[in-house]
Short mmCIF file of C-alpha atoms and ligand atoms in Angstrom, two decimals:
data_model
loop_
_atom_site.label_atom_id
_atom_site.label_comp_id
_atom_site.label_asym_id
_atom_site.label_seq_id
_atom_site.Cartn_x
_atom_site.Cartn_y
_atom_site.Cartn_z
CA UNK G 299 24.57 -7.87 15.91
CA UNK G 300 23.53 -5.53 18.70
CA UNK G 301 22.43 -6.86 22.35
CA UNK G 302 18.86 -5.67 20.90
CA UNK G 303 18.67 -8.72 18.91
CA UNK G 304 19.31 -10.74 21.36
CA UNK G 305 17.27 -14.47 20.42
CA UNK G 306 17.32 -15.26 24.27
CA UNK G 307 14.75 -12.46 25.24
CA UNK G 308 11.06 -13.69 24.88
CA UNK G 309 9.87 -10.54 23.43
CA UNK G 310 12.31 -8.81 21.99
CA UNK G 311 10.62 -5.71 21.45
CA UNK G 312 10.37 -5.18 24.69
CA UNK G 313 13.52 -4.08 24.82
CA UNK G 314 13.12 -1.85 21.97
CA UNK G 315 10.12 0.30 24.30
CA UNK G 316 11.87 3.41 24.70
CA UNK G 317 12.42 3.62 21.03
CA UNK G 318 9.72 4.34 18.19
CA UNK G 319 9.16 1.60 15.62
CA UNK G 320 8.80 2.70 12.30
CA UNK G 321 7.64 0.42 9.74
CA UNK G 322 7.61 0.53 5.68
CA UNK G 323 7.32 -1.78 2.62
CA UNK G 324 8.10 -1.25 -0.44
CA UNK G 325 6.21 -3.16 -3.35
CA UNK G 326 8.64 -5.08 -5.55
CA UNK G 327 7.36 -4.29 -9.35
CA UNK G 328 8.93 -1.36 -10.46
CA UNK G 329 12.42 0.88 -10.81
CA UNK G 330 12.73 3.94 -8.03
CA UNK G 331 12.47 7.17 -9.61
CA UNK G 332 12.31 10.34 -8.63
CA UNK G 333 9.26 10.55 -7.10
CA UNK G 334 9.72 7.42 -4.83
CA UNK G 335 13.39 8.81 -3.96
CA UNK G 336 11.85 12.19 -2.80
CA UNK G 337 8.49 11.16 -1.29
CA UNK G 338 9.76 7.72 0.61
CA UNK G 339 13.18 6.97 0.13
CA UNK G 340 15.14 9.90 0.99
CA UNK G 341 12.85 10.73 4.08
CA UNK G 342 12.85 7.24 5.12
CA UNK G 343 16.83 7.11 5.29
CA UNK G 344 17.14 9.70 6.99
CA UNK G 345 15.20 8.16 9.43
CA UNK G 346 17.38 5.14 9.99
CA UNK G 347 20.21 7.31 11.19
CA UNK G 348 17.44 8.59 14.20
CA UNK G 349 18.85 6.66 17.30
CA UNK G 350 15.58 7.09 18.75
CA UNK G 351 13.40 4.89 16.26
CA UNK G 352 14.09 1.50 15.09
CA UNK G 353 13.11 1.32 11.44
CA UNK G 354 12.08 -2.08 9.78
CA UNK G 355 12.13 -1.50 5.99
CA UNK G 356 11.36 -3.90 3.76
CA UNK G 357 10.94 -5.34 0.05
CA UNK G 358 7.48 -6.32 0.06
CA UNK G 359 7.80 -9.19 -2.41
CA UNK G 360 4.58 -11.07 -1.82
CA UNK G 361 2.66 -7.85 -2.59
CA UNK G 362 4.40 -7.64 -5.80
CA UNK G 363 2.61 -10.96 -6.74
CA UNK G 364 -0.91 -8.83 -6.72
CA UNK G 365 -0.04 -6.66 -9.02
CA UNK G 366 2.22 -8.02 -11.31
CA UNK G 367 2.99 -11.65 -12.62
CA UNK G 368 5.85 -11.50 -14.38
CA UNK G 369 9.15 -13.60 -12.40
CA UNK G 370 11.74 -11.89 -13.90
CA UNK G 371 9.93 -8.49 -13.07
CA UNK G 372 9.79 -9.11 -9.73
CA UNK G 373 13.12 -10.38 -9.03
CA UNK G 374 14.57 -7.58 -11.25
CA UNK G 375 12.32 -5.07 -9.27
CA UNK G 376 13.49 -6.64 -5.94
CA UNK G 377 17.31 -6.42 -6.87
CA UNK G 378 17.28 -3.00 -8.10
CA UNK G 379 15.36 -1.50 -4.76
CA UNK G 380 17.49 -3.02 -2.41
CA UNK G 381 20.43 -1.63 -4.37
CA UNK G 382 19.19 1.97 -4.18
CA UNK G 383 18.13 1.92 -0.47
CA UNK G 384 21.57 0.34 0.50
CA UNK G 385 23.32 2.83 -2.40
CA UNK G 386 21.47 5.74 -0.46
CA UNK G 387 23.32 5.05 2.37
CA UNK G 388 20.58 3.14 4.25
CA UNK G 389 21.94 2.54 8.04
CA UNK G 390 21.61 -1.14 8.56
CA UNK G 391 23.03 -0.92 11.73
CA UNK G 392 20.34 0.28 13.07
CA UNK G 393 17.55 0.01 10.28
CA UNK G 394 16.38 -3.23 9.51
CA UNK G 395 16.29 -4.28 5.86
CA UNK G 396 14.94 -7.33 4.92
CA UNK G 397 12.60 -9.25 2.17
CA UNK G 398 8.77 -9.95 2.89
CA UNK G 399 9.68 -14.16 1.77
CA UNK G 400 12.46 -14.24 3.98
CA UNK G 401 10.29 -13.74 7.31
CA UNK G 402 7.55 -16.49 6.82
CA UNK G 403 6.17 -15.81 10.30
CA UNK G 404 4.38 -12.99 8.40
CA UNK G 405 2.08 -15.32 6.02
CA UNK G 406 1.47 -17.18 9.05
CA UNK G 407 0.17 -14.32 10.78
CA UNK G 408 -1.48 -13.00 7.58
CA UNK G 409 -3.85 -16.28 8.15
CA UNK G 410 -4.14 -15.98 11.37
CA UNK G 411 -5.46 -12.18 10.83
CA UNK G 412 -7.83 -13.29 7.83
CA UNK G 413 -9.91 -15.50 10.30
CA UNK G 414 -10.55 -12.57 12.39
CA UNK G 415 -10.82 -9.80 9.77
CA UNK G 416 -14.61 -8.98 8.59
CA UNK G 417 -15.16 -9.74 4.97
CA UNK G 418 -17.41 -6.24 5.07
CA UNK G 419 -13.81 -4.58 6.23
CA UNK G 420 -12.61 -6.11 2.77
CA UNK G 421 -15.59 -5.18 0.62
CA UNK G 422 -14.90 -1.16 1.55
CA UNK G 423 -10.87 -1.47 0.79
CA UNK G 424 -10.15 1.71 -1.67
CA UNK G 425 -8.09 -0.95 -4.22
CA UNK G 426 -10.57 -3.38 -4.58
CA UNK G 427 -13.41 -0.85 -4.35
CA UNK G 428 -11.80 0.54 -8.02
CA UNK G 429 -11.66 -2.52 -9.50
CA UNK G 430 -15.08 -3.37 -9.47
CA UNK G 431 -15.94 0.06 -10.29
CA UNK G 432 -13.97 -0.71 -13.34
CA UNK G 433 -15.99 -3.48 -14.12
CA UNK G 434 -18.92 -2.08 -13.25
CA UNK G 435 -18.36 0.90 -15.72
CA UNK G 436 -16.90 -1.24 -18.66
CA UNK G 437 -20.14 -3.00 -18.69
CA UNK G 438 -18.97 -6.34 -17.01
CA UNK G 439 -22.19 -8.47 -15.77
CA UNK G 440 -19.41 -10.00 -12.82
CA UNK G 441 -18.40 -6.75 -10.96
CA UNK G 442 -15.37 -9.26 -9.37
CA UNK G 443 -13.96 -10.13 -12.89
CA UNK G 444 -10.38 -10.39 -12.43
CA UNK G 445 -10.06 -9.93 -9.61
CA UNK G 446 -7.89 -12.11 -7.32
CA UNK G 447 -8.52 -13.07 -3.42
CA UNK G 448 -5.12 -11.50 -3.35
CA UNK G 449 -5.89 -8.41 -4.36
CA UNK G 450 -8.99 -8.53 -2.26
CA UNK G 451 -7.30 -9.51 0.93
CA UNK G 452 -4.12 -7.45 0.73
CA UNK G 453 -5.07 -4.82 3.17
CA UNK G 454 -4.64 -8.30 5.82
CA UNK G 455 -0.92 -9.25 4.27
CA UNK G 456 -0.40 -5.63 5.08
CA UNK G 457 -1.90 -6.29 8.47
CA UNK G 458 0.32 -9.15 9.14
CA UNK G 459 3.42 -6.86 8.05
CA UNK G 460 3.17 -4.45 10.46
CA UNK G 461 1.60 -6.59 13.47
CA UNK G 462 4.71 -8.64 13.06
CA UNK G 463 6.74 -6.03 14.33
CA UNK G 464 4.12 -4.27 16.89
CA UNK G 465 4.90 -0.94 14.89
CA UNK G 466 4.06 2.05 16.55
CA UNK G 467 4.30 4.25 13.04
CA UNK G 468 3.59 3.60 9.38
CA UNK G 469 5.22 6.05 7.00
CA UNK G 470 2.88 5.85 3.90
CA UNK G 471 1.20 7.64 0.87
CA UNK G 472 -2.10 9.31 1.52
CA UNK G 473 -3.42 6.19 -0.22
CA UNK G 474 -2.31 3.89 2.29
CA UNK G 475 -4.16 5.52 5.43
CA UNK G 476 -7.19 3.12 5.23
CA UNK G 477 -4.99 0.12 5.23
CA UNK G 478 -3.51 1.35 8.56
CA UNK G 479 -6.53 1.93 9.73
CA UNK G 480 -7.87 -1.88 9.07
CA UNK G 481 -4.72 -3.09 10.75
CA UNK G 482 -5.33 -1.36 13.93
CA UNK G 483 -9.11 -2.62 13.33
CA UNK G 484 -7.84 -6.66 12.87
CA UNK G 485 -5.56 -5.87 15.33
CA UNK G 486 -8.14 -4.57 17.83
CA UNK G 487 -10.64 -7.70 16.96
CA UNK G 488 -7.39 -9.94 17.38
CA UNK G 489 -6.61 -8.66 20.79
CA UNK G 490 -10.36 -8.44 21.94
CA UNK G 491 -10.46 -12.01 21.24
CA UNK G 492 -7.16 -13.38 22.51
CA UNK G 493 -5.92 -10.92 25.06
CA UNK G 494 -3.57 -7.81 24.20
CA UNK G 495 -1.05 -9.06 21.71
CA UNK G 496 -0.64 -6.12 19.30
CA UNK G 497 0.29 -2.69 19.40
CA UNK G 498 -2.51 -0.18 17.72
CA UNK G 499 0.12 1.21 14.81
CA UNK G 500 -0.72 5.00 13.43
CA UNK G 501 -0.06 6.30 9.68
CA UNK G 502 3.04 8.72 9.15
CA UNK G 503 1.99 10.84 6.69
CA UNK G 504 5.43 12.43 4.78
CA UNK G 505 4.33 16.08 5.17
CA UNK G 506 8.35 17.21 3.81
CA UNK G 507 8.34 14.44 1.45
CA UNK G 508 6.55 16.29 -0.97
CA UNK G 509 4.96 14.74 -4.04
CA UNK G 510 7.35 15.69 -7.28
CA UNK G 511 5.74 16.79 -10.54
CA UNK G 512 6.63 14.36 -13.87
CA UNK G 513 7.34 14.55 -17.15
CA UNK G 514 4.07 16.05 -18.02
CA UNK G 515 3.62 18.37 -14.74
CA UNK G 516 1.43 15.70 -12.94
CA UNK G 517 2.21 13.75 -10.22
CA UNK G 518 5.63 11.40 -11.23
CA UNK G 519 3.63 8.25 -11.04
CA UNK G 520 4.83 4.89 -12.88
CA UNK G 521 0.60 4.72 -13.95
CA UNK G 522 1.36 8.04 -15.71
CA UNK G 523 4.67 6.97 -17.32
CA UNK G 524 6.08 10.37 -16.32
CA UNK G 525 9.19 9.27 -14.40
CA UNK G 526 12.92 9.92 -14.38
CA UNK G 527 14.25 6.75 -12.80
CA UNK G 528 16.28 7.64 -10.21
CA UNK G 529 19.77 5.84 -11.13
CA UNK G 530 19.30 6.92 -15.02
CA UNK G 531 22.52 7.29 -15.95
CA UNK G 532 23.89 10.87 -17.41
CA UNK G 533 23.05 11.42 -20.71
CA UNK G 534 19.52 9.45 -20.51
CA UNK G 535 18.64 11.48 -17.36
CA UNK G 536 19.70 14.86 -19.19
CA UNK G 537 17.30 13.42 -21.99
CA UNK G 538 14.50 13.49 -19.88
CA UNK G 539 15.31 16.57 -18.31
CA UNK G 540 14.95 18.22 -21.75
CA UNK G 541 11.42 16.46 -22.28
CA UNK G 542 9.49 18.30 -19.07
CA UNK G 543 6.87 20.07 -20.28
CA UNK G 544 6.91 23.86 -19.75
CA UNK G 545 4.82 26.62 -21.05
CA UNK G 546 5.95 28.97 -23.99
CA UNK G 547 7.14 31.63 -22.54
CA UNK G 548 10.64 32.96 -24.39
CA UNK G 549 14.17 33.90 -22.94
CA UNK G 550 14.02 37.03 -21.04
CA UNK G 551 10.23 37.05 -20.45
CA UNK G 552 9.67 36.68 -16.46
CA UNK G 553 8.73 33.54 -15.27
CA UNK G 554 6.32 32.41 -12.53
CA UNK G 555 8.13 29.77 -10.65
CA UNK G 556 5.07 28.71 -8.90
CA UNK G 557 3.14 26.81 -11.80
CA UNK G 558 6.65 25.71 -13.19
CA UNK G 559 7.79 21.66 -13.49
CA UNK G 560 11.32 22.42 -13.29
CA UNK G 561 11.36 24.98 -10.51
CA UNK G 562 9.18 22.50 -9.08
CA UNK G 563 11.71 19.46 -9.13
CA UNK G 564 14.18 21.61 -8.20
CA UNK G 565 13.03 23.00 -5.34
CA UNK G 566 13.32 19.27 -4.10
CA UNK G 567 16.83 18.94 -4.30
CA UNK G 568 17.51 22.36 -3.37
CA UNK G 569 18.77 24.21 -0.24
CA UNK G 570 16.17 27.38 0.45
CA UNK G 571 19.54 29.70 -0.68
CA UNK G 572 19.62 27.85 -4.15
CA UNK G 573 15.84 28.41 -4.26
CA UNK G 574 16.02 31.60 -3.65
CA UNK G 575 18.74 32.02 -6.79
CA UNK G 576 16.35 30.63 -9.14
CA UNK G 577 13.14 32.35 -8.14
CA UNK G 578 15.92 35.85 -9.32
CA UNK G 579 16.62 33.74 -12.43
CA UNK G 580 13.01 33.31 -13.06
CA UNK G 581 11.69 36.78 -12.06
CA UNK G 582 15.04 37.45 -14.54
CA UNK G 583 13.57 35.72 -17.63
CA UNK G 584 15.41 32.85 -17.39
CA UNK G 585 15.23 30.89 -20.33
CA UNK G 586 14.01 27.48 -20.39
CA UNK G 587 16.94 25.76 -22.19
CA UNK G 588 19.07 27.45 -19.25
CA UNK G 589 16.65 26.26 -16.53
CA UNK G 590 17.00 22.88 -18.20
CA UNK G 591 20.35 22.97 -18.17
CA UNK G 592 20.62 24.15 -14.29
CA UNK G 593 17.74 21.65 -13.51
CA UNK G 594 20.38 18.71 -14.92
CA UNK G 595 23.36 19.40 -13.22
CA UNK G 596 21.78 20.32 -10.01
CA UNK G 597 19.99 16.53 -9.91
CA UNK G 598 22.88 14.99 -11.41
CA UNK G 599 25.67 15.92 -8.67
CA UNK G 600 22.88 14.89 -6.06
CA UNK G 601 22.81 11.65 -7.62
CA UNK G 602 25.91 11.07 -8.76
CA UNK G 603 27.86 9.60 -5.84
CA UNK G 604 24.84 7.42 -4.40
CA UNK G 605 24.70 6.02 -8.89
CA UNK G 606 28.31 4.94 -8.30
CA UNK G 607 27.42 3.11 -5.53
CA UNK G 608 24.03 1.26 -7.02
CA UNK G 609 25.88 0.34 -10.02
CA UNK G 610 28.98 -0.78 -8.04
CA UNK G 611 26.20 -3.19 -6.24
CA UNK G 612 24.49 -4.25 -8.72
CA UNK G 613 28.35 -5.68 -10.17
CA UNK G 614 28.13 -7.49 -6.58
CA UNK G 615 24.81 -8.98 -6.07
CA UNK G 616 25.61 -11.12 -3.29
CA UNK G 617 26.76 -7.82 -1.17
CA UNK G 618 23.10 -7.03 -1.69
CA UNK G 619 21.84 -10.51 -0.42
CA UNK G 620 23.99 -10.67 2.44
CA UNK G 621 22.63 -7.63 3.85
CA UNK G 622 19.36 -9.10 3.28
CA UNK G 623 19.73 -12.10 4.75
CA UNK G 624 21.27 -10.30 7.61
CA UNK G 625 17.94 -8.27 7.95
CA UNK G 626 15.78 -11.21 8.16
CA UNK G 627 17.90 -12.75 10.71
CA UNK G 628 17.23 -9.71 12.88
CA UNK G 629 13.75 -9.53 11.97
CA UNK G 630 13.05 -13.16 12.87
CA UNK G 631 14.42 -12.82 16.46
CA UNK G 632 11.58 -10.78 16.61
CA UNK G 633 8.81 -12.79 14.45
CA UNK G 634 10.20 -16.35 15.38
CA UNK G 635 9.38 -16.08 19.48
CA UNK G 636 6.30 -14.24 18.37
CA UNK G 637 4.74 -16.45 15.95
CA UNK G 638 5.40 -19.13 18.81
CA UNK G 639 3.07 -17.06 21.24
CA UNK G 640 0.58 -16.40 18.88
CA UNK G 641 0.13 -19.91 17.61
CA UNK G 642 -0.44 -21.06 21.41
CA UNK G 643 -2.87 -18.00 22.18
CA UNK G 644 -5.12 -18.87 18.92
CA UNK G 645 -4.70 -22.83 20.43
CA UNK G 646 -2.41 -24.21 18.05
CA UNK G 647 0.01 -25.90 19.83
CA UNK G 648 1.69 -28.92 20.54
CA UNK G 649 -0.73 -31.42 22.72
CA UNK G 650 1.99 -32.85 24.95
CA UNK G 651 5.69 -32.35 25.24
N1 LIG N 840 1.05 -1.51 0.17
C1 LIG N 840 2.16 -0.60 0.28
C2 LIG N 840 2.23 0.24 -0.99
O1 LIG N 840 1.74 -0.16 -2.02
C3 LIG N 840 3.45 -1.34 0.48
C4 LIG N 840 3.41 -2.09 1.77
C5 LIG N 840 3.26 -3.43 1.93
C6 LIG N 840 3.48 -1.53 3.06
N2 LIG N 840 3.26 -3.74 3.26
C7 LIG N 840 3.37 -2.62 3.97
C8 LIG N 840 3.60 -0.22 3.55
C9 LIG N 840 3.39 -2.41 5.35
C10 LIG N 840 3.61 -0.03 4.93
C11 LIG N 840 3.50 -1.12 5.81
O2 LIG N 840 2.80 1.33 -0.94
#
């Protein structure tokens, strides 16, 4: 473990001042696919290998629980992300990569924050704002049917995650920007009332990490069931390679790569040379068979090595949970000393020694 770490210092981050601290969770409920790999995951590994920002990356597990009831789901879900990330060729080293449950310092601030958040704050959150529209349009007298406090605090869970850490930068989907900008407001009210404990954090918005077309041309989204899961293995990912929708054009008729699926998904995996190839191919009359074909081979050899590695993890679970456990023992040098602060700035404390 690096000097950074160290459990001696008071606040360890601190130490960490002259580098960036990048922050993401990812929601244990589903497989990665494509889409996550191209718009998160590969952008956010790259990252880790930046010696001038200290990423914390983790499995947001308790957020799962929102969404998604199902045990085995969630632990399956859990597993299977921490497998790619580390199969990826996440840099632990330097990234931190731990589970939500494994840092409870975070629920505790997650309380803390909901007794200074403003319910009105919660009433305009984008999630929670679509389910009662739901309602509302299906005819429901209660517009809250369904709908759990969990769901309706979340943006303050998502608070606490970030707070925990004083993260200075939140890589996230454009549907995440209001939730960053409710943590910087709870952490704002926090601060006003108890003196200057948090740092303000800012959105990262993936500009390169483009959103990938699906099955069907729209966005690869699990809601759409359009996805290639990333770790498919060969002949199921050439399967769905064969079922992207394309237009009718036949073999030899010129192609416009612009409004194209496969060009599109290519173009994510591709160097600008290998784009340029195909745009020939498709100005060419490329046929779509072929393009299917190329489309395959070109995703498969990306993926190949890092699907050797996932399934070689998955054989060794407890590789996987060591490097967890390692993460949260980093992460709670961190959340341990600052819990302890907090708790005796909000006046919870011990009475006498
Ligand atoms: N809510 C995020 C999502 O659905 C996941 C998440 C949980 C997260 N906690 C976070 C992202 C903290 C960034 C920071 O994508």
């Amino acid at each position: 473990m690096s000097a950074t770490f160290n459990t001696n210092n008071k606040r360890n981050f601190l130490y960490l001042m002259n580098k960036a601290i990048v922050l993401t969770g990812i929601t244990t409920t589903g497989t990665p696919h494509l889409g996550n790999y191209v718009g998160a995951i590969r952008p956010a590994i790259a990252a880790s290998k930046d010696a001038n920002v200290m990423p914390f990356y983790f499995l947001a597990d308790y957020h799962a629980l929102i969404k998604c009831q199902e045990p085995e789901r969630v632990r399956q879900s859990s597993l299977e992300i921490a497998a790619s990330w580390l199969a990826l060729g996440l840099d632990t080293s330097n990234a931190v990569f731990y589970r939500q449950s494994d840092v409870p310092e975070i629920m505790e601030l997650a309380w803390m924050l909901t007794c200074v958040a403003s319910k009105g704050l919660m009433n305009r959150a984008h999630a929670y704002k679509a389910a009662v529209a739901d309602n509302e349009q299906g005819g429901e007298n209660d517009p809250d049917k369904g709908i759990t406090m969990g769901l309706f605090s979340y943006p303050i869970l998502m608070a606490a995650d970030i707070l925990m850490f004083n993260a200075n930068k939140v890589p996230v989907g454009k549907d995440q920007i209001q939730h960053i900008e409710m943590a910087r407001d709870i952490a704002a009210r926090f601060n006003h009332i108890y003196g200057e404990h948090f740092v303000l954090p800012e959105a990262l918005i993936e500009e390169h990490g483009a959103t990938l077309a699906g099955l069907d041309g729209r966005k690869m989204s699990k809601s759409y069931n359009n996805t290639i899961p990333l770790f498919e293995p060969e002949k199921k990912l050439r399967k769905l390679v064969n079922k992207i929708k394309t237009n009718s054009l036949l073999p030899g008729e010129p192609k416009d790569p612009e409004d194209c699926t496969l060009f599109s998904i290519y173009q994510a995996f591709a160097t600008p040379h290998e784009v340029l190839e195909i745009r020939k191919r498709y100005a060419d009359g490329i046929g779509w068979g072929d393009m299917k074909q190329v489309l395959f081979e070109h995703i498969n050899d990306h993926i190949t090595p890092a699907r050797e590695r996932y399934e070689a993890l998955l054989q060794a679970p407890e590789h996987i949970e060591e490097q967890l456990l390692e993460g949260a023992v980093k992460a709670r040098t961190i959340s341990v000393p600052f819990i302890r602060e907090l708790r005796k700035a909000v006046g919870i404390s011990r009475i006498s020694l």
